[in-house]
CSV table of C-alpha atoms in Angstrom, one decimal:
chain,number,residue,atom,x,y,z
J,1,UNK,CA,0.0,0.0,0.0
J,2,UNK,CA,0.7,3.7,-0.8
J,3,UNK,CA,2.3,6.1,1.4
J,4,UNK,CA,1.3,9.7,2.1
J,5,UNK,CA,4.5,12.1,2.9
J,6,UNK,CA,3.7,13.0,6.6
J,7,UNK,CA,5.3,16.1,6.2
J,8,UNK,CA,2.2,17.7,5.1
J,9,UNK,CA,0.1,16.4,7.9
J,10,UNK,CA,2.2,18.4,10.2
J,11,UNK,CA,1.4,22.4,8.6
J,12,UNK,CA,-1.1,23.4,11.1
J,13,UNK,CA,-4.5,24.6,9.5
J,14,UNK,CA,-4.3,26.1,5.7
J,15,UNK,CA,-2.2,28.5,4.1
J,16,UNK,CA,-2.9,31.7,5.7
J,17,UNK,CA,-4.8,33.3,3.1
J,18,UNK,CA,-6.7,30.4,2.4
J,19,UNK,CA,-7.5,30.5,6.1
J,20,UNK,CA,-8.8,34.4,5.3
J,21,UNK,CA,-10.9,33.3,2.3
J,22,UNK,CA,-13.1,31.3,4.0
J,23,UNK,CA,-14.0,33.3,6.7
J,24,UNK,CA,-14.4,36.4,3.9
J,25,UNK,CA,-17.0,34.2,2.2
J,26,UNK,CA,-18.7,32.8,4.6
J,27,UNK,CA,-19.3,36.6,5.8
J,28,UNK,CA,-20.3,37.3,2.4
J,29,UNK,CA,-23.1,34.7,1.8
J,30,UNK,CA,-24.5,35.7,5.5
J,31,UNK,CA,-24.4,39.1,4.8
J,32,UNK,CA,-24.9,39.7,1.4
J,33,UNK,CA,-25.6,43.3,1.4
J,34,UNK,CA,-22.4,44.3,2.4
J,35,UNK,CA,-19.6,45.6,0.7
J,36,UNK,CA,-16.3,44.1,1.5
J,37,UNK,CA,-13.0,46.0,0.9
J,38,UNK,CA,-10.6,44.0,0.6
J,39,UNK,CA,-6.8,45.0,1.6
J,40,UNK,CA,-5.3,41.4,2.8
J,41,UNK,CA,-3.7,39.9,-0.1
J,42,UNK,CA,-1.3,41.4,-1.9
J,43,UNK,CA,-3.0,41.4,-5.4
J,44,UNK,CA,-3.0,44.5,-7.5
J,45,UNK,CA,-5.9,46.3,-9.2
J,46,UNK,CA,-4.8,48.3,-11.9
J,47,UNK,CA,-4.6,47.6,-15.5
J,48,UNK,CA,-1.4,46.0,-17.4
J,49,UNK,CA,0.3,48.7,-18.1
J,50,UNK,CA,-0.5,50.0,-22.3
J,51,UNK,CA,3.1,49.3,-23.4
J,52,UNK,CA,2.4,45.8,-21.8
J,53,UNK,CA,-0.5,45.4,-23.9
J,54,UNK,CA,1.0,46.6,-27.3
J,55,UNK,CA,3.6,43.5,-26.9
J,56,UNK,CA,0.8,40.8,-25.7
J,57,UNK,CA,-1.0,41.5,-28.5
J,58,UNK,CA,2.0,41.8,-31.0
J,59,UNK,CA,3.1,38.5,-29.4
J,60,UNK,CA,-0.1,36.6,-29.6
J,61,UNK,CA,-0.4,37.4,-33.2
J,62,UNK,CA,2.7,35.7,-33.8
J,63,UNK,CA,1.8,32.5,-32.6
J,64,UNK,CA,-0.9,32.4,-35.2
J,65,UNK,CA,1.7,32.7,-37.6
J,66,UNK,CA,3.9,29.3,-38.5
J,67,UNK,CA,7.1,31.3,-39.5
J,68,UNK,CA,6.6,33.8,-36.0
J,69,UNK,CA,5.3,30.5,-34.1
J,70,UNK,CA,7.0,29.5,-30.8
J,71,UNK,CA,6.2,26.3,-29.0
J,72,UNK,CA,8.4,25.1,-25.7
J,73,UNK,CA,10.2,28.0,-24.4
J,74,UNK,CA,13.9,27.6,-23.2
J,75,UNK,CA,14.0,26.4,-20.1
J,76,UNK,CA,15.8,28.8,-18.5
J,77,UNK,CA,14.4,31.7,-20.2
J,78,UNK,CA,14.5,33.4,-23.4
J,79,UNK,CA,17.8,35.3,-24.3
J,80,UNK,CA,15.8,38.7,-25.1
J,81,UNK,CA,14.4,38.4,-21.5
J,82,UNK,CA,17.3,37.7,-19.4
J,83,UNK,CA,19.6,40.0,-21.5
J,84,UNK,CA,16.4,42.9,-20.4
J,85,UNK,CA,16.9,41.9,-17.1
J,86,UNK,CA,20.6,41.7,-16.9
J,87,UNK,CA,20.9,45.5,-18.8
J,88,UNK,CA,18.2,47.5,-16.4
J,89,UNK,CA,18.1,45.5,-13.0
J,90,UNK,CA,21.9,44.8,-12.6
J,91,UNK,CA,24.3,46.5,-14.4
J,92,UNK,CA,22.8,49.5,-14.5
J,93,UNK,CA,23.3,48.9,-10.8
J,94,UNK,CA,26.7,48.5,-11.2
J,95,UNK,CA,26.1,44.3,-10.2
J,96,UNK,CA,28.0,41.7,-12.0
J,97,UNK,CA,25.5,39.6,-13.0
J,98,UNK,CA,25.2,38.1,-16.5
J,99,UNK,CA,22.4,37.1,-18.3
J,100,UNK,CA,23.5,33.0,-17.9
J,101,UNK,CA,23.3,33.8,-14.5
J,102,UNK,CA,19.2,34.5,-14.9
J,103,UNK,CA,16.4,31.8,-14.9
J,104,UNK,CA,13.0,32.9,-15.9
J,105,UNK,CA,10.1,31.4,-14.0
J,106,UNK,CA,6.4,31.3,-13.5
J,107,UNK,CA,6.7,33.5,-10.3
J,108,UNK,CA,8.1,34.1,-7.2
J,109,UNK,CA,6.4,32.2,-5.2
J,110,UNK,CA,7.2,29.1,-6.5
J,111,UNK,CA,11.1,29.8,-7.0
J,112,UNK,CA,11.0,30.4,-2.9
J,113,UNK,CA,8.9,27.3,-2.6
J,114,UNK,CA,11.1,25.0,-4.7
J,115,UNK,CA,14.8,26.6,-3.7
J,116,UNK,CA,15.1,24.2,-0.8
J,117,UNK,CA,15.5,21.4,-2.9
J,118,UNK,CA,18.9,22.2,-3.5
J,119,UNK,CA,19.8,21.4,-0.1
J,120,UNK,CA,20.9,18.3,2.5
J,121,UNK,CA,17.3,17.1,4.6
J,122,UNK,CA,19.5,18.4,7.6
J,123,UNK,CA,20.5,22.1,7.0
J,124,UNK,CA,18.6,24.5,9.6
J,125,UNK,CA,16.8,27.5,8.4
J,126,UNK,CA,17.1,31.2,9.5
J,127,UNK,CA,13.8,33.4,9.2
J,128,UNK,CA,12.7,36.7,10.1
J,129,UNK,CA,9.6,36.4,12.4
J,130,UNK,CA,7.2,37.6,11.3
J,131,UNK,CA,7.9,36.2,7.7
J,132,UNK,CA,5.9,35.1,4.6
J,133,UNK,CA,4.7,31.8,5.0
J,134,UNK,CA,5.6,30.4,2.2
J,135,UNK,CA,9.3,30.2,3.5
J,136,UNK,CA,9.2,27.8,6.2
J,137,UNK,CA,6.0,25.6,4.9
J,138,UNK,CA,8.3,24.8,1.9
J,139,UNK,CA,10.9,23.3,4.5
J,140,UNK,CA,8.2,21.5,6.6
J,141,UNK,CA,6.9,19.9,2.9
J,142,UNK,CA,10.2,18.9,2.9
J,143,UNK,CA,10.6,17.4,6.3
J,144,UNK,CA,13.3,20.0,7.6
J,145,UNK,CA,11.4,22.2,10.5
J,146,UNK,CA,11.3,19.5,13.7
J,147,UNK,CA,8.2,19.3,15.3
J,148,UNK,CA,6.0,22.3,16.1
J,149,UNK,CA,4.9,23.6,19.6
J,150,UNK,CA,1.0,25.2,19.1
J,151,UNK,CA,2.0,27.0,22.4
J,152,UNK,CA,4.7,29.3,20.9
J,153,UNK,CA,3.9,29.1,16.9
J,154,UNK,CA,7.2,27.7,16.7
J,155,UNK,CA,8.8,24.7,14.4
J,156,UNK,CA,11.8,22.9,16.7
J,157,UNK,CA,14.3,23.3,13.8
J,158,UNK,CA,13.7,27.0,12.7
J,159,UNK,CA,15.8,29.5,13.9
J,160,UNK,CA,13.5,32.6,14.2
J,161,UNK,CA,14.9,35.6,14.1
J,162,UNK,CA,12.2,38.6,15.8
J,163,UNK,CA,11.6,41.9,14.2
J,164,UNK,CA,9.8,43.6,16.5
J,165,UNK,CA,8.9,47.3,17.0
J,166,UNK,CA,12.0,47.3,19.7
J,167,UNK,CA,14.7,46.6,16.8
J,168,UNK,CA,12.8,48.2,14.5
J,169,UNK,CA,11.6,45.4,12.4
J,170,UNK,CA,15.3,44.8,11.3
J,171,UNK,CA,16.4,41.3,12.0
J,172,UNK,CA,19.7,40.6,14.1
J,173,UNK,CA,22.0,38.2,13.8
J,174,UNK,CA,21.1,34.8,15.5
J,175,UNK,CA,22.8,33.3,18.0
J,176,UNK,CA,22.3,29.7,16.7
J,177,UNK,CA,24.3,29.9,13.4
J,178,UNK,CA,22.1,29.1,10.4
J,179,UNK,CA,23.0,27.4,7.2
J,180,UNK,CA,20.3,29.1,4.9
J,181,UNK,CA,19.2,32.9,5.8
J,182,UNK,CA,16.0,33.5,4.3
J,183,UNK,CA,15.6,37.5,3.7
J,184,UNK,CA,12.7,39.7,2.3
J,185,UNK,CA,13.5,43.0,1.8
J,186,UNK,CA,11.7,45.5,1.3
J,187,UNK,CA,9.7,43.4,4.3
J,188,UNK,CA,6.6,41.2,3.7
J,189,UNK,CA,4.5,41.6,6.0
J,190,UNK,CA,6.0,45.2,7.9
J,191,UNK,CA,6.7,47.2,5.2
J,192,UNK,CA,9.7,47.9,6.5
J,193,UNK,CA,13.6,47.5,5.5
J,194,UNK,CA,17.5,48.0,6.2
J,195,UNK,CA,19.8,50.2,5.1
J,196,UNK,CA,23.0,49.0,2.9
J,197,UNK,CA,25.3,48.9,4.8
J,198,UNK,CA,23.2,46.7,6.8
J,199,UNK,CA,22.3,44.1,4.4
J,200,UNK,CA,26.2,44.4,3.8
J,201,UNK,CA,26.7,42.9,7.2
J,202,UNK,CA,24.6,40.5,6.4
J,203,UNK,CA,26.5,39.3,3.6
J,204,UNK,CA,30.0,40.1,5.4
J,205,UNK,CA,28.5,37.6,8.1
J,206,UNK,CA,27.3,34.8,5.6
J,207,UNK,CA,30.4,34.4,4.4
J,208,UNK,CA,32.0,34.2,7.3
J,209,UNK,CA,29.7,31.7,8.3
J,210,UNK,CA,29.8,29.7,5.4
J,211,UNK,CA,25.8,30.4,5.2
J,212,UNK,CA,23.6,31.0,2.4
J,213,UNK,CA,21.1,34.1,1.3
J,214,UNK,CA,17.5,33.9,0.1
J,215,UNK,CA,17.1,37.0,-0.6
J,216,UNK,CA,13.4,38.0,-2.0
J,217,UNK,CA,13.3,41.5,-3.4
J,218,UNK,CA,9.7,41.0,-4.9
J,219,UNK,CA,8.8,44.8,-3.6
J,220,UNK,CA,12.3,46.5,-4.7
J,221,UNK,CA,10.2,48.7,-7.7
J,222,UNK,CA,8.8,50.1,-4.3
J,223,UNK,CA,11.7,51.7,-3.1
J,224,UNK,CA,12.4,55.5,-2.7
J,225,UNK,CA,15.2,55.8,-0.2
J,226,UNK,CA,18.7,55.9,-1.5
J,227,UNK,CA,20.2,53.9,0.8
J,228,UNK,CA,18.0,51.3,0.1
J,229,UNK,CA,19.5,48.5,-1.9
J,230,UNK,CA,16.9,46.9,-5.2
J,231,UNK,CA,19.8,43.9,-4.8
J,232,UNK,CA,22.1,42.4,-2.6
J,233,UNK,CA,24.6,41.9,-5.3
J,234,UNK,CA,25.1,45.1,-4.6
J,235,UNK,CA,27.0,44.3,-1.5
J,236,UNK,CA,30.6,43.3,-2.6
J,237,UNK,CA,30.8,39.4,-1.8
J,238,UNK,CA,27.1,38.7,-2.5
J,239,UNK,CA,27.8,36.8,-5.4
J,240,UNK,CA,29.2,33.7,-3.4
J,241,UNK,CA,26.7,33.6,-0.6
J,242,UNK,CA,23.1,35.1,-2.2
J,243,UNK,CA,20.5,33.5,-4.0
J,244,UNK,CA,17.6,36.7,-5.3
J,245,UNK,CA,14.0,36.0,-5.9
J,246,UNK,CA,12.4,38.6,-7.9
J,247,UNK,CA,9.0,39.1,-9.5
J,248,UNK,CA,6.9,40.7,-12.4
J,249,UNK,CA,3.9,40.6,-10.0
J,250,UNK,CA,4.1,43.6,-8.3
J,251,UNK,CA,6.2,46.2,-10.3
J,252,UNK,CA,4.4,45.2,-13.5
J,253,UNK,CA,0.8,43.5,-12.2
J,254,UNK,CA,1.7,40.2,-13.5
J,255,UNK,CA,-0.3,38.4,-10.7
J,256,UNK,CA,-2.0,36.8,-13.0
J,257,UNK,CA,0.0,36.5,-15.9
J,258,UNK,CA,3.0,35.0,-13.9
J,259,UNK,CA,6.4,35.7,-14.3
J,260,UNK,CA,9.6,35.9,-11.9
J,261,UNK,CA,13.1,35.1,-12.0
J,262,UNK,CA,15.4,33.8,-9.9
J,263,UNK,CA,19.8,34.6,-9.5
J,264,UNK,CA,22.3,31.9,-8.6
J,265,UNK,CA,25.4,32.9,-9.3
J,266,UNK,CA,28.0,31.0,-10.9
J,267,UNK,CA,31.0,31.5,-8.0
J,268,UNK,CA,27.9,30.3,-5.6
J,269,UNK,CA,29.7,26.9,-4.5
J,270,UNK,CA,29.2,24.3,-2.0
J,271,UNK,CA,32.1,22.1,-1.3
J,272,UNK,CA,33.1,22.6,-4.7
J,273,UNK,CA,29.5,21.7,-6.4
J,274,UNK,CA,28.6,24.8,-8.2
J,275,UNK,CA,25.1,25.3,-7.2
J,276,UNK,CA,24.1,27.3,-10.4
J,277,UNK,CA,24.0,24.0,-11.9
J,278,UNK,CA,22.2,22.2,-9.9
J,279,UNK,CA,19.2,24.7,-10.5
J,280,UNK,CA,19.9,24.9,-14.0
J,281,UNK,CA,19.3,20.7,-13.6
J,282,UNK,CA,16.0,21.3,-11.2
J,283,UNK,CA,14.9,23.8,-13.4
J,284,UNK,CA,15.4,21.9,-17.0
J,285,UNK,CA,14.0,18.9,-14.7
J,286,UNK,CA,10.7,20.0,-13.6
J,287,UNK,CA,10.2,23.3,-15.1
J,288,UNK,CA,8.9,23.8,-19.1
J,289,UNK,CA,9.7,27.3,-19.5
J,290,UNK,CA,7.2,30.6,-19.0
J,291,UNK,CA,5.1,31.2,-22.4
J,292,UNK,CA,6.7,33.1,-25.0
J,293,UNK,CA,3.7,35.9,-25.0
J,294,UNK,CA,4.7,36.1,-21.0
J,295,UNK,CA,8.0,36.8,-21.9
J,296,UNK,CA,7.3,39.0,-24.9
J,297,UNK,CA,5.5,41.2,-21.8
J,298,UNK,CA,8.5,40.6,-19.8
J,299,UNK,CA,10.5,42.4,-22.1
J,300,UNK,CA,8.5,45.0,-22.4
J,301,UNK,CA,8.6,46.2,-19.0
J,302,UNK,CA,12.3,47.3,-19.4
J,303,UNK,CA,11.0,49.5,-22.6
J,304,UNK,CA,11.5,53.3,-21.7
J,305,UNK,CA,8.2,54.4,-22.4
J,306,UNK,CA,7.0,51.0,-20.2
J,307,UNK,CA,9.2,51.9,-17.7
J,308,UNK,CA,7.9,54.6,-18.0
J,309,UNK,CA,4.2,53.9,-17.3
J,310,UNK,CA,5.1,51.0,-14.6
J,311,UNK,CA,6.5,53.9,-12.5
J,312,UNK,CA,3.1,56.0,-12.4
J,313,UNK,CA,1.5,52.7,-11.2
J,314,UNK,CA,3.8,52.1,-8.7
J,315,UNK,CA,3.6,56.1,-7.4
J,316,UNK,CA,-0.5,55.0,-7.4
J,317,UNK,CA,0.1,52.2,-4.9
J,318,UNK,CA,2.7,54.3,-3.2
J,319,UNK,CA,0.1,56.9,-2.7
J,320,UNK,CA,-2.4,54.5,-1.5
J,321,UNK,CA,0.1,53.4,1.0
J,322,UNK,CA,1.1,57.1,2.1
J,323,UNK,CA,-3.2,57.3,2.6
J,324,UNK,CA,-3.5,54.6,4.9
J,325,UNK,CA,-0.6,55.1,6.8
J,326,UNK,CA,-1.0,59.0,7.4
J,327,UNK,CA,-5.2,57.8,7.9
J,328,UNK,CA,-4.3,55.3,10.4
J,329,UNK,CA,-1.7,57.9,12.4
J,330,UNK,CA,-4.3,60.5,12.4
J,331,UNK,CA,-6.6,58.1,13.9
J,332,UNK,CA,-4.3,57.4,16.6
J,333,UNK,CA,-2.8,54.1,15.6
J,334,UNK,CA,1.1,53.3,15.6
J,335,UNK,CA,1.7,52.4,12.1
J,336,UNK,CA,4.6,51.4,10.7
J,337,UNK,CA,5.6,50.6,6.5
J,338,UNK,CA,4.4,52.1,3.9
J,339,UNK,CA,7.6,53.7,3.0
J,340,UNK,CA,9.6,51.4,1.0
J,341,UNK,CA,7.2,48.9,0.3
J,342,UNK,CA,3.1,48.8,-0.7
J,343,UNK,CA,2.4,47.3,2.6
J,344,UNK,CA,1.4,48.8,6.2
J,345,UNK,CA,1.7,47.7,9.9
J,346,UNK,CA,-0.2,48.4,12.6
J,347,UNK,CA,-0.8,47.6,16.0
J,348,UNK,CA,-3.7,45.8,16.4
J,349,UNK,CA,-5.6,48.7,19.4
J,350,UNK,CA,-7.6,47.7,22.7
J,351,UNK,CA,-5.1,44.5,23.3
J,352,UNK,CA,-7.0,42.8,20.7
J,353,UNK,CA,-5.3,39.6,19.2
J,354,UNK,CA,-4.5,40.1,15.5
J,355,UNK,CA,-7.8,37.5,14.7
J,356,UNK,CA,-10.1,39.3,17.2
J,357,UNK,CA,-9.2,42.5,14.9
J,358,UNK,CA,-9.9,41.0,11.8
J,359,UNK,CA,-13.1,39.4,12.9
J,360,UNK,CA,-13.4,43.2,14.2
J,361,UNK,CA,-12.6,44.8,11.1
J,362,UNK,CA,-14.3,42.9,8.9
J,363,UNK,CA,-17.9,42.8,10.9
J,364,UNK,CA,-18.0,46.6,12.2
J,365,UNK,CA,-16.2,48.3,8.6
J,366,UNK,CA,-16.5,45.5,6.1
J,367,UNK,CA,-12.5,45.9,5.7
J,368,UNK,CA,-10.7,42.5,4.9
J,369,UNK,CA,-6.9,43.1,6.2
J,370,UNK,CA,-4.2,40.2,7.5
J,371,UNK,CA,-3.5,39.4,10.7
J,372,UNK,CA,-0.2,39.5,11.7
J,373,UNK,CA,0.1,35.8,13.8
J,374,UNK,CA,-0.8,34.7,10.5
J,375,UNK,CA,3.1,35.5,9.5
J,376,UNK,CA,4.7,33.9,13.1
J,377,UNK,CA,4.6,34.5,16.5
J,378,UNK,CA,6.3,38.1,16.4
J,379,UNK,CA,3.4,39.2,14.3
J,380,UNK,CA,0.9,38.2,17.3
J,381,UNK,CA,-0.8,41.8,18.4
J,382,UNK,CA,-0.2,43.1,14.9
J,383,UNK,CA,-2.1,44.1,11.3
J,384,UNK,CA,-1.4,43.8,7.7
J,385,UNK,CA,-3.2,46.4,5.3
J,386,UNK,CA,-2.0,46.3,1.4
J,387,UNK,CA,-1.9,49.4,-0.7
J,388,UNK,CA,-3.1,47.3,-4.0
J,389,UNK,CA,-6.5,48.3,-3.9
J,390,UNK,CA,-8.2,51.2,-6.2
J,391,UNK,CA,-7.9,54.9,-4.4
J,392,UNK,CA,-11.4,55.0,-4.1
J,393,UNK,CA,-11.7,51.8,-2.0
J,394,UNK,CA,-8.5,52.7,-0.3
J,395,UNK,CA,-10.0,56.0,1.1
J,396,UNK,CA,-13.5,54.4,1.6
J,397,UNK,CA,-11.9,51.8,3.9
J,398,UNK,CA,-9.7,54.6,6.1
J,399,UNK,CA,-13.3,56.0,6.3
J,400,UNK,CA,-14.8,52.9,7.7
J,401,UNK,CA,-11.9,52.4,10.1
J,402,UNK,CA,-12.0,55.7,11.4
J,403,UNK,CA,-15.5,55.5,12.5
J,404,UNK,CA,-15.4,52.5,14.2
């Protein structure tokens, strides 16, 4: 007889916004007449960008065409794609990356998911707490995390790492040494990030360790500080210690067209096994390439006058963000975010706990946010509110808050 991979028997509940879902639409079909605004997940709103659109169409007419027809795409990406990338995100950034160097994917998601193959059943992860979810579920899919304690939130085998209002919301280094370090930055869920020459220290200190970087920069289109970095490979020595995640999800609204990209550096070793190839062999494994019309769109992000538009949208989430968090300050709550990244923390008021706020939220204002124990233990007391929404909503929600 069969066997199931017990792993999965030990995530507790669903995936967080799963969790949310269901309680949304279960509100929903008892209260019908209501009108939910919804700021939890990090989907965006506005149109693909026109330049976007231009090149889908162009594109798609080409696959009706036998001489302009493309069928598999390279599995690690098409050339005009990952030379785009290479040009605008890293050496006009003064980063040595080459376009070999660049695997095209469906997302970022599934490139954080699927990194931790690469590595030994044993290795002990590092995460920021709170942290996406989707970090340390991958590990206990994979058998890695130890048992979990329901008391403290907490996996056995996970070193957590707490950003709290007290540091900030800037991780510190642990005093259990990790092997793998995973790292979002620009921060999802707390909006917030570090300086350069702090992430610098971070590399400086995985190298001395003989650890390894995740490093997520999904938000980076988001930032507008200067000393801000939109890569570590930006820190010298990054390139044999960091492995970057980035996405078209949120700088171009690709959340439903799907496209990311993932770095792994060519000096990134292991005991002499070059760990650029062992993705390249995961990916060509288990992985048939993005679509060609994806990619087509891809490319066009990069385009001046796309680049172009893509930074009025983001300036339209960013002033969403600016709305909710002045809003929420104004209404006396301590909010933190919204700076360097489309998302906005706040402490949950009264002493409620971050589900008693959303049950809250969502009964008395008919505003759907995401509660912060939802991303660890740290996030326990805490409130996520995304900046993805339309204006109108956004301000019609800051008015429903404000009432309450």
């Amino acid at each position: 007889m069969y066997q199931i991979n017990d792993n999965f028997q030990k995530l507790p509940g669903s995936y967080l916004f799963s969790t949310i879902a269901k309680k949304v639409n279960a509100y929903t079909q008892a209260h019908p007449e209501k009108k939910i605004i919804r700021l939890g997940i990090g989907d965006v709103t506005q149109p693909l960008a026109p330049a976007i659109i231009e090149t889908l169409h162009k594109a798609v007419d080409e696959m009706g065409h036998a001489e302009t027809f493309h069928g598999y795409a390279p599995d690690l990406g098409y050339d005009f794609l990952r030379s785009a990338i290479v040009k605008n995100d890293y050496q006009a950034r003064g980063c040595g990356i080459e376009a070999d160097e660049i695997f095209v994917s469906d997302g970022a998601k599934s490139d954080s998911a699927d990194i931790q193959e690469l590595f030994a059943q044993d290795v002990k992860i590092a995460v920021c707490d709170p942290v996406y979810p989707v970090y340390v579920d991958s590990n206990v899919m994979a058998g890695r995390t130890g048992t979990y304690n329901p008391d403290t939130q907490k996996w056995s085998n996970v070193i957590y790492m707490p950003c709290t209002s007290e540091n900030g919301f800037v991780p510190e280094f642990p005093q259990e040494t990790p092997d793998i370090i995973y790292l979002c930055l620009p921060n999802n869920p707390t909006g917030t990030t570090i300086t350069k020459d702090q992430l610098q220290a971070w590399v400086d200190y995985a190298n001395k360790e003989g650890a390894l970087i995740i490093y997520d920069g999904a938000y980076e289109a988001y930032i507008s500080e200067d000393n801000v970095a939109h890569s570590i490979y930006e820190c010298q020595g990054a390139q044999t210690c960091a492995i970057e995640l980035k996405s078209f999800s949120k700088n171009a609204g690709f959340t439903g067209m799907r496209l990311g990209y993932t770095v792994v550096p060519k000096d990134l070793k292991c005991g002499g096994v070059s760990l650029h190839d062992m993705w390249a062999r995961r990916h060509g494994t288990k992985f048939n390439g993005a679509p060609y019309i994806v990619q087509r769109a891809g490319e066009a992000v990069y385009s001046e006058v796309g680049k172009a538009q893509l930074k009025e949208q983001v300036a339209y989430y960013m002033k969403n963000a600016a709305a909710i968090k002045n809003g929420l300050q104004d209404a006396g709550y301590t909010v933190f975010g919204g700076v360097n990244a489309p998302y906005i923390w706040l402490k949950t008021p009264q002493n409620m706990n971050s589900w008693e706020f959303f049950d809250y939220l969502l009964e008395n204002a008919n505003v759907v946010g995401t509660p912060g124990s939802g991303f660890g233990p740290s996030g326990e007391g805490y409130f996520r509110l995304t900046a993805f929404g339309t204006y109108e909503n956004t301000v019609a929600a800051l008015e429903r808050i404000k009432s309450l």
